[in-house]
N, CA, C and O atoms as a DFTB+ gen file, in Angstrom:
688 C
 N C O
     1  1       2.463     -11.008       8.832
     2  2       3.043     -11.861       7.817
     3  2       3.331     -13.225       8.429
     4  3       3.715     -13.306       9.596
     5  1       3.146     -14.336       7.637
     6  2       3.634     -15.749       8.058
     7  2       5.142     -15.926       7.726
     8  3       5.990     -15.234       7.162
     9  1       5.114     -17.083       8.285
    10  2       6.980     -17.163       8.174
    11  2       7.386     -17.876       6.741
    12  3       8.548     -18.211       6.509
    13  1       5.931     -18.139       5.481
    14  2       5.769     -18.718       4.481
    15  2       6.277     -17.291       3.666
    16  3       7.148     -17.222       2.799
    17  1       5.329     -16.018       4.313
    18  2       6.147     -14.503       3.728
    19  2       7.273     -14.568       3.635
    20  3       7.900     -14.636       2.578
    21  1       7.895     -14.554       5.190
    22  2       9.085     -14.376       5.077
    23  2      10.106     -14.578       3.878
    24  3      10.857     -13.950       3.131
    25  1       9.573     -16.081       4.224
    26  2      10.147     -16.933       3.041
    27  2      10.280     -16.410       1.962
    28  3      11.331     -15.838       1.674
    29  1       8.912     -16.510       0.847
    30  2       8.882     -15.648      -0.165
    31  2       9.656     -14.242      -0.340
    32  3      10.206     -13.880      -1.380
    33  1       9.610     -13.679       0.597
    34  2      10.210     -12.052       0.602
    35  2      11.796     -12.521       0.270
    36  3      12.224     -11.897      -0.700
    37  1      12.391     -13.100       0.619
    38  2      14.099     -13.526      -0.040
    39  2      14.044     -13.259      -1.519
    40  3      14.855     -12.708      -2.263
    41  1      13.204     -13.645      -1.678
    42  2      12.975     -13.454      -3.724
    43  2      12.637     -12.456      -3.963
    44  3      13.213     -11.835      -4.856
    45  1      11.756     -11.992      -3.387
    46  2      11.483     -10.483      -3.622
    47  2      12.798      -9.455      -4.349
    48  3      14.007      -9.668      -4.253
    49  1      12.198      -8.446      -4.994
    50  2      12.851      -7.202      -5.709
    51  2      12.359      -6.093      -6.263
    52  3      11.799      -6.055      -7.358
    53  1      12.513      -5.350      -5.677
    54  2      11.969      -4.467      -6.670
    55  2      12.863      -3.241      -7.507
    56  3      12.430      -2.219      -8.038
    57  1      14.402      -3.798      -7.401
    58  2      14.963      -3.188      -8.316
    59  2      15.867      -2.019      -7.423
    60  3      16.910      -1.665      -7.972
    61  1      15.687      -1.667      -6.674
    62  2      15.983      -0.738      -5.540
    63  2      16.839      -1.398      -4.201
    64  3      16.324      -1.496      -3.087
    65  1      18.556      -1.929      -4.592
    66  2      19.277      -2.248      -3.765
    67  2      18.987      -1.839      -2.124
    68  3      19.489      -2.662      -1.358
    69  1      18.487      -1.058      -1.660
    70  2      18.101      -0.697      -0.086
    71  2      16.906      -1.108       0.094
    72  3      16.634      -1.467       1.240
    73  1      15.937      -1.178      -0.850
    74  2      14.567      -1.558      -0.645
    75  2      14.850      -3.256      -0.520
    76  3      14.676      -3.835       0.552
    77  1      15.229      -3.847      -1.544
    78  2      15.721      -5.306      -1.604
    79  2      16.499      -5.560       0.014
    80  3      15.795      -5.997       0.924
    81  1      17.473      -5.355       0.177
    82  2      18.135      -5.641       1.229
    83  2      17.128      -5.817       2.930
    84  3      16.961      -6.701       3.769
    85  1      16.781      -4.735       2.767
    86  2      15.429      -4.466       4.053
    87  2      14.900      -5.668       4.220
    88  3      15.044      -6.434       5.172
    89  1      13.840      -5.891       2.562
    90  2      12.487      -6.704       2.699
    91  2      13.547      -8.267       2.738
    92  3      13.286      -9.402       3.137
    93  1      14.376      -7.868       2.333
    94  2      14.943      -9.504       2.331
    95  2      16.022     -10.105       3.044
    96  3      16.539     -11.161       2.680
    97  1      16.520      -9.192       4.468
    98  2      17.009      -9.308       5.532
    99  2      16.934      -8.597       6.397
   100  3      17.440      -9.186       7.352
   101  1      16.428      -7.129       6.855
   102  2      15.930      -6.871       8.108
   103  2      14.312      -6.744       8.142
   104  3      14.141      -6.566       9.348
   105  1      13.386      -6.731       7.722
   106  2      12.174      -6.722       7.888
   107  2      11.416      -7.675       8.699
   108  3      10.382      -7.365       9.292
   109  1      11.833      -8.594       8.712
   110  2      11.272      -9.664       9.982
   111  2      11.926      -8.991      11.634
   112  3      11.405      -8.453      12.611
   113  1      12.857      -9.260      11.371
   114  2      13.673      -8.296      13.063
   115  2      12.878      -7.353      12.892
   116  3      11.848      -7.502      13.550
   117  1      12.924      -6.188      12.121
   118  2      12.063      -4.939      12.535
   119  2      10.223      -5.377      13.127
   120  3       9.542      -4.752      13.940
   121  1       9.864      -6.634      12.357
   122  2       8.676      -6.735      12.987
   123  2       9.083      -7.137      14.342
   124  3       9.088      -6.237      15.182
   125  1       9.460      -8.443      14.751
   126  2       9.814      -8.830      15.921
   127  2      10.281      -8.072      16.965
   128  3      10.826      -8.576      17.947
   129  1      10.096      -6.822      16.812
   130  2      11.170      -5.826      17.658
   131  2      10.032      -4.691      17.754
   132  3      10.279      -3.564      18.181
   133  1       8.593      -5.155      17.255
   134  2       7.517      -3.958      17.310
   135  2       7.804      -2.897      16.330
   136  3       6.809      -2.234      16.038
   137  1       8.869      -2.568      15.762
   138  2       9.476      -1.313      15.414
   139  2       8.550      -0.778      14.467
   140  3       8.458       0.447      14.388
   141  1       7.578      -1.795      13.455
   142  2       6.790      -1.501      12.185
   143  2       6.076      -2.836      12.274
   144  3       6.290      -3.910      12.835
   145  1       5.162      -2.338      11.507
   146  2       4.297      -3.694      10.436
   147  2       4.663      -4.104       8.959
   148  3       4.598      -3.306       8.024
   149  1       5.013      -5.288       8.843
   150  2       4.955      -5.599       7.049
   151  2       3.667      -6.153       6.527
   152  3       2.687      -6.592       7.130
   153  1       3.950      -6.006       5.110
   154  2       2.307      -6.282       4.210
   155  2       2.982      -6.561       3.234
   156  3       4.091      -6.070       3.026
   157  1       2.415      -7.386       2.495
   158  2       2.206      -7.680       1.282
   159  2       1.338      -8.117       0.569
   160  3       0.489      -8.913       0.972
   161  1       1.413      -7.592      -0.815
   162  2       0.394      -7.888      -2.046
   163  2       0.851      -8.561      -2.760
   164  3       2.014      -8.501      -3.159
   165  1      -0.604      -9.940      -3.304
   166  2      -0.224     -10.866      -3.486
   167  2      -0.913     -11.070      -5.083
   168  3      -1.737     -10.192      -5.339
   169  1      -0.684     -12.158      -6.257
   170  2      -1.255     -12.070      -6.978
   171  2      -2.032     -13.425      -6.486
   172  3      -1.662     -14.211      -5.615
   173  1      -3.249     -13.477      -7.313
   174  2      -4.028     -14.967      -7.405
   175  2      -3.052     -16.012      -7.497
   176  3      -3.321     -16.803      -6.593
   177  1      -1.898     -16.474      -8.237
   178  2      -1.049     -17.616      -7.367
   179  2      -0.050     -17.185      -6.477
   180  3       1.143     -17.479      -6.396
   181  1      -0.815     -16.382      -5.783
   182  2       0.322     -16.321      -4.191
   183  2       1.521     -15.346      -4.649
   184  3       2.079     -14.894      -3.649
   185  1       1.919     -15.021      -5.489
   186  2       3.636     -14.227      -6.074
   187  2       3.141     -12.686      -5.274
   188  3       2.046     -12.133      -5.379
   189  1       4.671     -12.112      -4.244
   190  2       4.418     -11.243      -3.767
   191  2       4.647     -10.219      -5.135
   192  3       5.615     -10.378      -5.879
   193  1       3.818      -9.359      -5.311
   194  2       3.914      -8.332      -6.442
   195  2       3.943      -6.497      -5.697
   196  3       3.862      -5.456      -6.349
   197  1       4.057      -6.613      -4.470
   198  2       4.440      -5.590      -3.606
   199  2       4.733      -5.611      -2.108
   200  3       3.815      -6.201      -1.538
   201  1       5.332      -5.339      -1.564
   202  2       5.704      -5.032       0.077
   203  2       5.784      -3.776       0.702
   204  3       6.505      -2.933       0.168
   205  1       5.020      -3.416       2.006
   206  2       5.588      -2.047       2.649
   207  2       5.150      -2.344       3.822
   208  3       4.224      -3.093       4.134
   209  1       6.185      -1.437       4.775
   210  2       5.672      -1.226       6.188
   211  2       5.038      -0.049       6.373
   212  3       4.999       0.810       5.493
   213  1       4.321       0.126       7.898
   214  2       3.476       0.872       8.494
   215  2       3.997       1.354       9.839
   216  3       4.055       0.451      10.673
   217  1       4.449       2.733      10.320
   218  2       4.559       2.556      11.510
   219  2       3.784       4.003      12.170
   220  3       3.051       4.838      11.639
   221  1       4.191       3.897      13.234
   222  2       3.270       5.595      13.932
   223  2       4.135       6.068      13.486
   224  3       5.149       5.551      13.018
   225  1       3.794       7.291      13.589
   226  2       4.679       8.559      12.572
   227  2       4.256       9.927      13.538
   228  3       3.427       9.848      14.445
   229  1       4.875      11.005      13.225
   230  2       4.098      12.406      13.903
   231  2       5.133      13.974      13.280
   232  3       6.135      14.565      13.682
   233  1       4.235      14.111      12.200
   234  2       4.411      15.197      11.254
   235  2       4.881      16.487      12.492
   236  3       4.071      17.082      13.204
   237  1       6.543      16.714      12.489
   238  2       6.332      17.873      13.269
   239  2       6.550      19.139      12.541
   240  3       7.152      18.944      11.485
   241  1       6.353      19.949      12.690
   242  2       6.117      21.739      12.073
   243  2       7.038      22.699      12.583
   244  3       6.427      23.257      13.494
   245  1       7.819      23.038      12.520
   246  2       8.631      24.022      13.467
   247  2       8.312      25.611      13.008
   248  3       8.157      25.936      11.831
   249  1       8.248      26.448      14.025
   250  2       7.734      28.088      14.136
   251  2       8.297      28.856      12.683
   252  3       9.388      28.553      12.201
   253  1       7.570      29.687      12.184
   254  2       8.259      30.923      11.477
   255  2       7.930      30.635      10.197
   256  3       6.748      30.443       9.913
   257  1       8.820      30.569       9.340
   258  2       8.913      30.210       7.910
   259  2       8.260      28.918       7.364
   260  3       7.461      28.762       6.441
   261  1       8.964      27.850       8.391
   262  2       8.698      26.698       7.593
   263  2       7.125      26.438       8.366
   264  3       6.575      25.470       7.842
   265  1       6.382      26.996       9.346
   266  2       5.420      26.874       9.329
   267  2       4.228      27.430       8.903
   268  3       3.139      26.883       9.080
   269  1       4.382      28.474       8.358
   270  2       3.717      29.127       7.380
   271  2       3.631      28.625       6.084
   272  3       2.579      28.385       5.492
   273  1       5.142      28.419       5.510
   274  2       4.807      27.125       4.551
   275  2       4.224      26.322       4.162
   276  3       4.030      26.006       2.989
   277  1       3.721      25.703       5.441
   278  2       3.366      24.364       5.805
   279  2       1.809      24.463       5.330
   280  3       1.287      23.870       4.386
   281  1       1.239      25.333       6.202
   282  2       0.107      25.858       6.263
   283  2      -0.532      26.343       4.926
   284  3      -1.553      25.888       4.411
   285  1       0.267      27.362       4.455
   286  2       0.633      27.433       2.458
   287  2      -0.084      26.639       1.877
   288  3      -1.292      26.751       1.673
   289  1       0.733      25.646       1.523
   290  2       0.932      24.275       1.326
   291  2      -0.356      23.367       1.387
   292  3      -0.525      22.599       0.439
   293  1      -1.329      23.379       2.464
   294  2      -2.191      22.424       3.022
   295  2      -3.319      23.411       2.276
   296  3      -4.216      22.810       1.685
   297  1      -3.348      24.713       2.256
   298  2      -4.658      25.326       1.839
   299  2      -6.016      24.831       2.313
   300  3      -7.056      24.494       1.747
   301  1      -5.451      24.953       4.024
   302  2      -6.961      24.056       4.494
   303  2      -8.493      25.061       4.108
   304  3      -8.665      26.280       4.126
   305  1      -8.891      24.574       3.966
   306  2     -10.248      24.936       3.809
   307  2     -11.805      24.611       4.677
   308  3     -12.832      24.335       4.056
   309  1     -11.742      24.707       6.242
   310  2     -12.429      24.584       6.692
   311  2     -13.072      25.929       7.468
   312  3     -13.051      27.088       7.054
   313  1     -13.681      25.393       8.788
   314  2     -14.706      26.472       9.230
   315  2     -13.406      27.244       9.933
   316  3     -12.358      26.602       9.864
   317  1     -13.325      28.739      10.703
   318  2     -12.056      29.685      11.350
   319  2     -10.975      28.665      12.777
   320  3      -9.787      28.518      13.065
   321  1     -12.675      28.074      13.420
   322  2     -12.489      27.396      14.861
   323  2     -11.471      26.098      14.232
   324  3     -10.451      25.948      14.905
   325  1     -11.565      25.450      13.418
   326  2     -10.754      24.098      12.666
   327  2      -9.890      24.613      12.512
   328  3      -9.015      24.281      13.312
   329  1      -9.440      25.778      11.426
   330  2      -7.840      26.083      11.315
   331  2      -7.199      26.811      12.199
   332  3      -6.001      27.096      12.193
   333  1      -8.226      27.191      13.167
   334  2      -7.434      27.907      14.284
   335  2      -6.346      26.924      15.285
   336  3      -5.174      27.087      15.625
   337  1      -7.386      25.817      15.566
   338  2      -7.000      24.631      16.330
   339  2      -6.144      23.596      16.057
   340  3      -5.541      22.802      16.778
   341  1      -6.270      23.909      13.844
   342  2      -5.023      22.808      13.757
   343  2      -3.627      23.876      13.403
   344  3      -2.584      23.388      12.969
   345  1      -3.752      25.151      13.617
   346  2      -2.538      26.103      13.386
   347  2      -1.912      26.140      14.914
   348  3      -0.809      26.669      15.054
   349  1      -2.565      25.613      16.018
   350  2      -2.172      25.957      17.444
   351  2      -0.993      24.494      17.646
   352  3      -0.074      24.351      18.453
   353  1      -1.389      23.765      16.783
   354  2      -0.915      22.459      17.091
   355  2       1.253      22.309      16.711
   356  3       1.771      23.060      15.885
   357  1       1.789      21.637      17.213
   358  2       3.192      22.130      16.611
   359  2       3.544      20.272      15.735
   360  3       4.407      20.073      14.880
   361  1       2.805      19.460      16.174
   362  2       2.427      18.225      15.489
   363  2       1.687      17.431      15.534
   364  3       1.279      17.137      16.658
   365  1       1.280      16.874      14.646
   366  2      -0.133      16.142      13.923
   367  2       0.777      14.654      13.574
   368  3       1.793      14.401      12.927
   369  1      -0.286      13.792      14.458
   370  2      -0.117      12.337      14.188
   371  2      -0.374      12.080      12.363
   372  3      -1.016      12.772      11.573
   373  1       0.412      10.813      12.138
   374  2       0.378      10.382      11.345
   375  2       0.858       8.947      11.345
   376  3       1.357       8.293      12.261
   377  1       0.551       8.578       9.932
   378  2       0.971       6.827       9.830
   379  2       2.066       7.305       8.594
   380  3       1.848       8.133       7.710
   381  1       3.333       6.496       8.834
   382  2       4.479       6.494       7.835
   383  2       4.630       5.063       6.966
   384  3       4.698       3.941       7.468
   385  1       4.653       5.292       5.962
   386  2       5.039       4.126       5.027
   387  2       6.438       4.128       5.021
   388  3       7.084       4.906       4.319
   389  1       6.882       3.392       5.682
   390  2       8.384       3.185       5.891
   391  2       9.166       2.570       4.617
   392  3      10.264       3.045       4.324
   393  1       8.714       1.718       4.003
   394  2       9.251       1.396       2.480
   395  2       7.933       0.375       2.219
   396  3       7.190      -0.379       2.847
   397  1       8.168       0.885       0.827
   398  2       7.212       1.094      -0.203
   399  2       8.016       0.592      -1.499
   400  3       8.648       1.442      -2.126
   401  1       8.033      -1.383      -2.144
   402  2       8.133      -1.438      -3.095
   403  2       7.393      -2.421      -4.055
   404  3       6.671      -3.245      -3.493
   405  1       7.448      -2.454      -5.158
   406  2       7.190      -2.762      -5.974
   407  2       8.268      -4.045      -6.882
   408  3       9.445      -4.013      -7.242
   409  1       7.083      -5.185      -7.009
   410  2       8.758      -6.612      -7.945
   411  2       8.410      -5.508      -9.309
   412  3       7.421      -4.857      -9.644
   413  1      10.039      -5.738      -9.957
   414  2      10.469      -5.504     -11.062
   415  2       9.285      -5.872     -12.385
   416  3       9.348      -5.198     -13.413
   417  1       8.098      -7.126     -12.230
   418  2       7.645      -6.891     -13.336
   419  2       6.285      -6.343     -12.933
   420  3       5.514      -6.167     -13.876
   421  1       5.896      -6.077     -11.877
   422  2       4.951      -5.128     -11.363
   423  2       4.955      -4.003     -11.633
   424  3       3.903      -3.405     -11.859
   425  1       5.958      -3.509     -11.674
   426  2       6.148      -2.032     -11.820
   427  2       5.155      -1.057     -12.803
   428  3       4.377      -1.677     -13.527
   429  1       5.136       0.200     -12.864
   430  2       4.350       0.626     -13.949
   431  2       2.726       0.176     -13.964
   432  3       2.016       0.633     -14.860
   433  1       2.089      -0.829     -12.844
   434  2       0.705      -0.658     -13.181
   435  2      -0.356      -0.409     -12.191
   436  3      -1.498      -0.867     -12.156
   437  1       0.308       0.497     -11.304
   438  2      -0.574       1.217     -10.589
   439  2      -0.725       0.625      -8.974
   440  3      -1.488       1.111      -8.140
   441  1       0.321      -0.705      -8.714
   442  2       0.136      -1.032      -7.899
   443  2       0.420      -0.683      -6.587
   444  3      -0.105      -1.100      -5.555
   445  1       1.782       0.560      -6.820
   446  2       1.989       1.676      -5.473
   447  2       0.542       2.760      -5.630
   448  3      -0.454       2.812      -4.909
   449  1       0.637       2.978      -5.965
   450  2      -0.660       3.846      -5.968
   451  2      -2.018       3.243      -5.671
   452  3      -2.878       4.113      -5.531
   453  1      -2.378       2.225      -5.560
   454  2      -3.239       1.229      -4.726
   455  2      -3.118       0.946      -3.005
   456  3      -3.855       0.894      -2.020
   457  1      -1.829       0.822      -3.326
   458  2      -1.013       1.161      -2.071
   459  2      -1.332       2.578      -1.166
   460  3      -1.847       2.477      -0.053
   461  1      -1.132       3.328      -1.495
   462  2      -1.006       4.648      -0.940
   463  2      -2.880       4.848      -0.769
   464  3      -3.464       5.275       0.227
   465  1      -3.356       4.494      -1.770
   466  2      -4.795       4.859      -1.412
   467  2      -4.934       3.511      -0.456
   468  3      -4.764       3.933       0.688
   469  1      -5.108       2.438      -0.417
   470  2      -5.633       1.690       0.251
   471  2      -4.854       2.039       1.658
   472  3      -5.432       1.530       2.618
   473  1      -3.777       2.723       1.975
   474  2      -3.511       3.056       3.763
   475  2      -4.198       4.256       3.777
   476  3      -5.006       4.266       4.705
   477  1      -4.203       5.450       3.006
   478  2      -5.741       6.653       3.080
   479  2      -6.952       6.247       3.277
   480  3      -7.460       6.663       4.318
   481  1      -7.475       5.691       2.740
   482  2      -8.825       5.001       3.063
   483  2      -9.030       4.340       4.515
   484  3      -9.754       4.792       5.402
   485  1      -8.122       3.000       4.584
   486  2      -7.920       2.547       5.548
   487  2      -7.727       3.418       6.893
   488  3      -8.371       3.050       7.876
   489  1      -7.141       4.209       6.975
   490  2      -6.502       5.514       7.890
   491  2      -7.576       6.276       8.283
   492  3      -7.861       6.535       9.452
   493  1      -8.211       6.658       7.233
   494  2      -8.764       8.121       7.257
   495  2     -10.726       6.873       7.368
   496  3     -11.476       7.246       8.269
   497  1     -11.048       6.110       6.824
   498  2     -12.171       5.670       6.918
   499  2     -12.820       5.034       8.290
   500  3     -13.980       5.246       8.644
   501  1     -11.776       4.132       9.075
   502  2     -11.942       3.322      10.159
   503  2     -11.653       4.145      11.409
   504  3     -12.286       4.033      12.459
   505  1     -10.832       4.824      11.240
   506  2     -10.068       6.334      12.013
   507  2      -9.899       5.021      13.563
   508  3     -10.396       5.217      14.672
   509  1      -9.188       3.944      13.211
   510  2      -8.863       3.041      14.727
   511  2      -7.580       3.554      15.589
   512  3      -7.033       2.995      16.540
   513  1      -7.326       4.572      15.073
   514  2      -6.584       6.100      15.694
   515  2      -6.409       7.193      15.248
   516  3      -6.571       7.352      14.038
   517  1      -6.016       8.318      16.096
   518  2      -5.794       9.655      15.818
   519  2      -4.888       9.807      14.142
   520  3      -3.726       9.420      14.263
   521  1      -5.176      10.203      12.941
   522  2      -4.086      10.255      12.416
   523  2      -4.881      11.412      11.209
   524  3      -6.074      11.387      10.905
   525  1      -3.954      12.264      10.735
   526  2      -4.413      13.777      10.232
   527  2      -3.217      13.086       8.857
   528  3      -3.648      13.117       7.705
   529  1      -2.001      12.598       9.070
   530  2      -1.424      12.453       7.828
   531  2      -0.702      11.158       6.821
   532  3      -0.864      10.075       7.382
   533  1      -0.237      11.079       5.989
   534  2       0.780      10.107       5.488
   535  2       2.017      10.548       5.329
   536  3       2.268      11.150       4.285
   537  1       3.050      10.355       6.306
   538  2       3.837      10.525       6.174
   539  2       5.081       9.523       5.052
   540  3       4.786       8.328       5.068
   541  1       6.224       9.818       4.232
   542  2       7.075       9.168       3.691
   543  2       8.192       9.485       4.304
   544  3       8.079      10.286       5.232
   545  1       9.377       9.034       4.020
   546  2      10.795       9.396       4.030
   547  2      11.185       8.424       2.369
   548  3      11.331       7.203       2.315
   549  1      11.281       9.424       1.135
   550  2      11.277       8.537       0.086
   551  2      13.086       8.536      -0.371
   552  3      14.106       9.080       0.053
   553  1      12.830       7.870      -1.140
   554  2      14.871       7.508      -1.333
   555  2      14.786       9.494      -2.663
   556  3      13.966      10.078      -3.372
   557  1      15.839       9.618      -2.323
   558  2      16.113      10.758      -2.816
   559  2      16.701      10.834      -4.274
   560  3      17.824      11.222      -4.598
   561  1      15.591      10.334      -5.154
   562  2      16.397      10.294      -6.590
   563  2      14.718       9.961      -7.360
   564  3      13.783       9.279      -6.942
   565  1      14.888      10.847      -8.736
   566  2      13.878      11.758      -9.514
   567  2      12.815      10.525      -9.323
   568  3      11.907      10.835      -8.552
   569  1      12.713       9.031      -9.915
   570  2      11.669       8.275     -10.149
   571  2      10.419       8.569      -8.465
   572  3       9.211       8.745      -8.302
   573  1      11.512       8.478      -7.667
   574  2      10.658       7.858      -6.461
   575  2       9.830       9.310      -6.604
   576  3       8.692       9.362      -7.072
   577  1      10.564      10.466      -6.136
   578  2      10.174      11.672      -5.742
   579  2       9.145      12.220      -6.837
   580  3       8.644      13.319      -6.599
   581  1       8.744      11.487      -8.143
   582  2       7.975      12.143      -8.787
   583  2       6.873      11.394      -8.266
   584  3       5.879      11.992      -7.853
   585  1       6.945      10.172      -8.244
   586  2       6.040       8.720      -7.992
   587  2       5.501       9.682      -6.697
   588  3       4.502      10.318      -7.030
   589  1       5.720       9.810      -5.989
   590  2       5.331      10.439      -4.527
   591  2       4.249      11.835      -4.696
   592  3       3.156      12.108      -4.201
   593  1       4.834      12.281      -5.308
   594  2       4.313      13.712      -6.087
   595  2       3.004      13.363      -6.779
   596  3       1.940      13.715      -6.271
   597  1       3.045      12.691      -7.909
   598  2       2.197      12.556      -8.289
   599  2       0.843      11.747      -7.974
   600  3      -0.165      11.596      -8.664
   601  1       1.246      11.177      -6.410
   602  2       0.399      10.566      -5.481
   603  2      -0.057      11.821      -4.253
   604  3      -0.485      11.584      -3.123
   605  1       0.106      12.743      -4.673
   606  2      -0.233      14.152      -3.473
   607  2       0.722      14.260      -2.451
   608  3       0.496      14.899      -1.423
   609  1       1.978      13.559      -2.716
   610  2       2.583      14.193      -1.350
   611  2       3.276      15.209      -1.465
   612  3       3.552      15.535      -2.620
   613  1       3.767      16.010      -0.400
   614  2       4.943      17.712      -0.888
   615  2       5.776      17.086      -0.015
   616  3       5.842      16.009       0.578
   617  1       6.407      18.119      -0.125
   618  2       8.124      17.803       0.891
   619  2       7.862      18.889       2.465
   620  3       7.698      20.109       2.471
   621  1       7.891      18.151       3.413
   622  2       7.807      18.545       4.652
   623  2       8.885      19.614       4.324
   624  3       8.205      20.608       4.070
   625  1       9.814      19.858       4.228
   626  2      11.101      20.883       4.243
   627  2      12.276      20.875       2.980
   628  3      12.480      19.942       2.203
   629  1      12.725      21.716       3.004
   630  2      13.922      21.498       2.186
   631  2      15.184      21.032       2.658
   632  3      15.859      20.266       1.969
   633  1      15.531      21.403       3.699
   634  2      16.684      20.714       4.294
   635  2      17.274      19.902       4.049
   636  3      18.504      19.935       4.095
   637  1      16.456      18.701       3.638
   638  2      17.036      17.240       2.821
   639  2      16.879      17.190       2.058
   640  3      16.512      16.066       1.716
   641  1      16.956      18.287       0.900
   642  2      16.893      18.244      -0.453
   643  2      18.660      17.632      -1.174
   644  3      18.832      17.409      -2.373
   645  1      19.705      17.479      -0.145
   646  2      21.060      16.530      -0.566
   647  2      21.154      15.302       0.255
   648  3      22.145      14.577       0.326
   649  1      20.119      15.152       0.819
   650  2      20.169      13.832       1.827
   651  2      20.195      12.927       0.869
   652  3      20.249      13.287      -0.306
   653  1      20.148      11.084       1.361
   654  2      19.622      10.025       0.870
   655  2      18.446       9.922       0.606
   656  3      18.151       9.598      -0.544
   657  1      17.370      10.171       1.611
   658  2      15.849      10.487       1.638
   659  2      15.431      12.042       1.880
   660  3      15.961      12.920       2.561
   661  1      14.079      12.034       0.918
   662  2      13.414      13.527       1.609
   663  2      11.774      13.426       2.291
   664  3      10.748      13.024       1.742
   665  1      11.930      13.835       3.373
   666  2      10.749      13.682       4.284
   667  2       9.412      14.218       3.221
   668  3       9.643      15.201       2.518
   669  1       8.053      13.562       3.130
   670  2       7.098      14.033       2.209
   671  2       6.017      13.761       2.906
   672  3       6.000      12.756       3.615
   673  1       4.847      14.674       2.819
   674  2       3.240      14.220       3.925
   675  2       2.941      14.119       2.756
   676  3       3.613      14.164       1.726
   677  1       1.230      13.887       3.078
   678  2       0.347      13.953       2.262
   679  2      -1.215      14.156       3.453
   680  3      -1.608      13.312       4.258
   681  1      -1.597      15.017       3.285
   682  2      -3.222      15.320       4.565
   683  2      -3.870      13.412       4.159
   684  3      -3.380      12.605       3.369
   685  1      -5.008      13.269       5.013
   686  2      -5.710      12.331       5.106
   687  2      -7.137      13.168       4.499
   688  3      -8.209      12.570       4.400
């Protein structure tokens, strides 16, 4: 991002007091600090009409229940030697969309969901590293968590089903 982003990003909103606050006072430090990448989508006169970061991520699985689940869940479908090798594994790299929003009159036209496919594609097409998933941590309240859902992701666990956020993959 240029420091012309930056700029712009103060105006930014997408309606979501924690999402706002981030993109429009810590998101530059978090770049400057390596911690993530920011992006934004722009319309033909320049108006940011979405923002999200990118960072390494690494889907972990823990023994027993919740990894059987897991496995459940993925319904891989490959050759014995593939699911043998990715059932041996206890975590699988991934890329996390750290926040993910949308301005207020954007909303509703598909432009997170452009989003989410254009880092799958990107991810899974160029493969300019190891990465098997998409990871989220989404804010914990019905809009986001359906929005997520209905983009293929499940919920890594239940555990944070009373948290603020609930951890969600999605395979590549």
């Amino acid at each position: 991002m240029t420091d012309a982003d930056y700029e712009n990003m103060s105006a930014f909103s997408c309606g979501v007091k924690e999402l706002d606050d981030f993109f429009q006072h810590e998101v530059r430090e978090c770049v400057d600090n390596r911690y993530l990448s920011a992006y934004c989508v722009f319309t033909t006169s320049n108006e940011i009409i979405a923002a999200f970061t990118l960072m390494n991520d690494a889907l972990m699985i823990g023994n027993g229940d919740e990894k059987q689940y897991f496995f459940d869940d993925l319904q891989l479908e490959a050759e014995s030697d593939t699911v043998d090798f990715f059932k041996r594994q206890s975590s699988y790299p991934a890329i996390n969309i750290g926040h993910l929003g949308t301005s207020i009159t954007s909303q509703s036209k598909g432009i997170g969901k452009w989003v989410i496919a254009f880092v799958a594609t990107t991810f899974y097409q160029y493969r300019q590293a190891g990465c098997q998933f998409i990871t989220v941590d989404a804010l914990n309240n019905s809009r986001t968590i359906k929005f997520y859902q209905a983009n293929g992701f499940s919920f890594q666990t239940n555990r944070d089903m009373y948290s603020a956020t609930r951890r969600m993959y999605r395979i590549l």
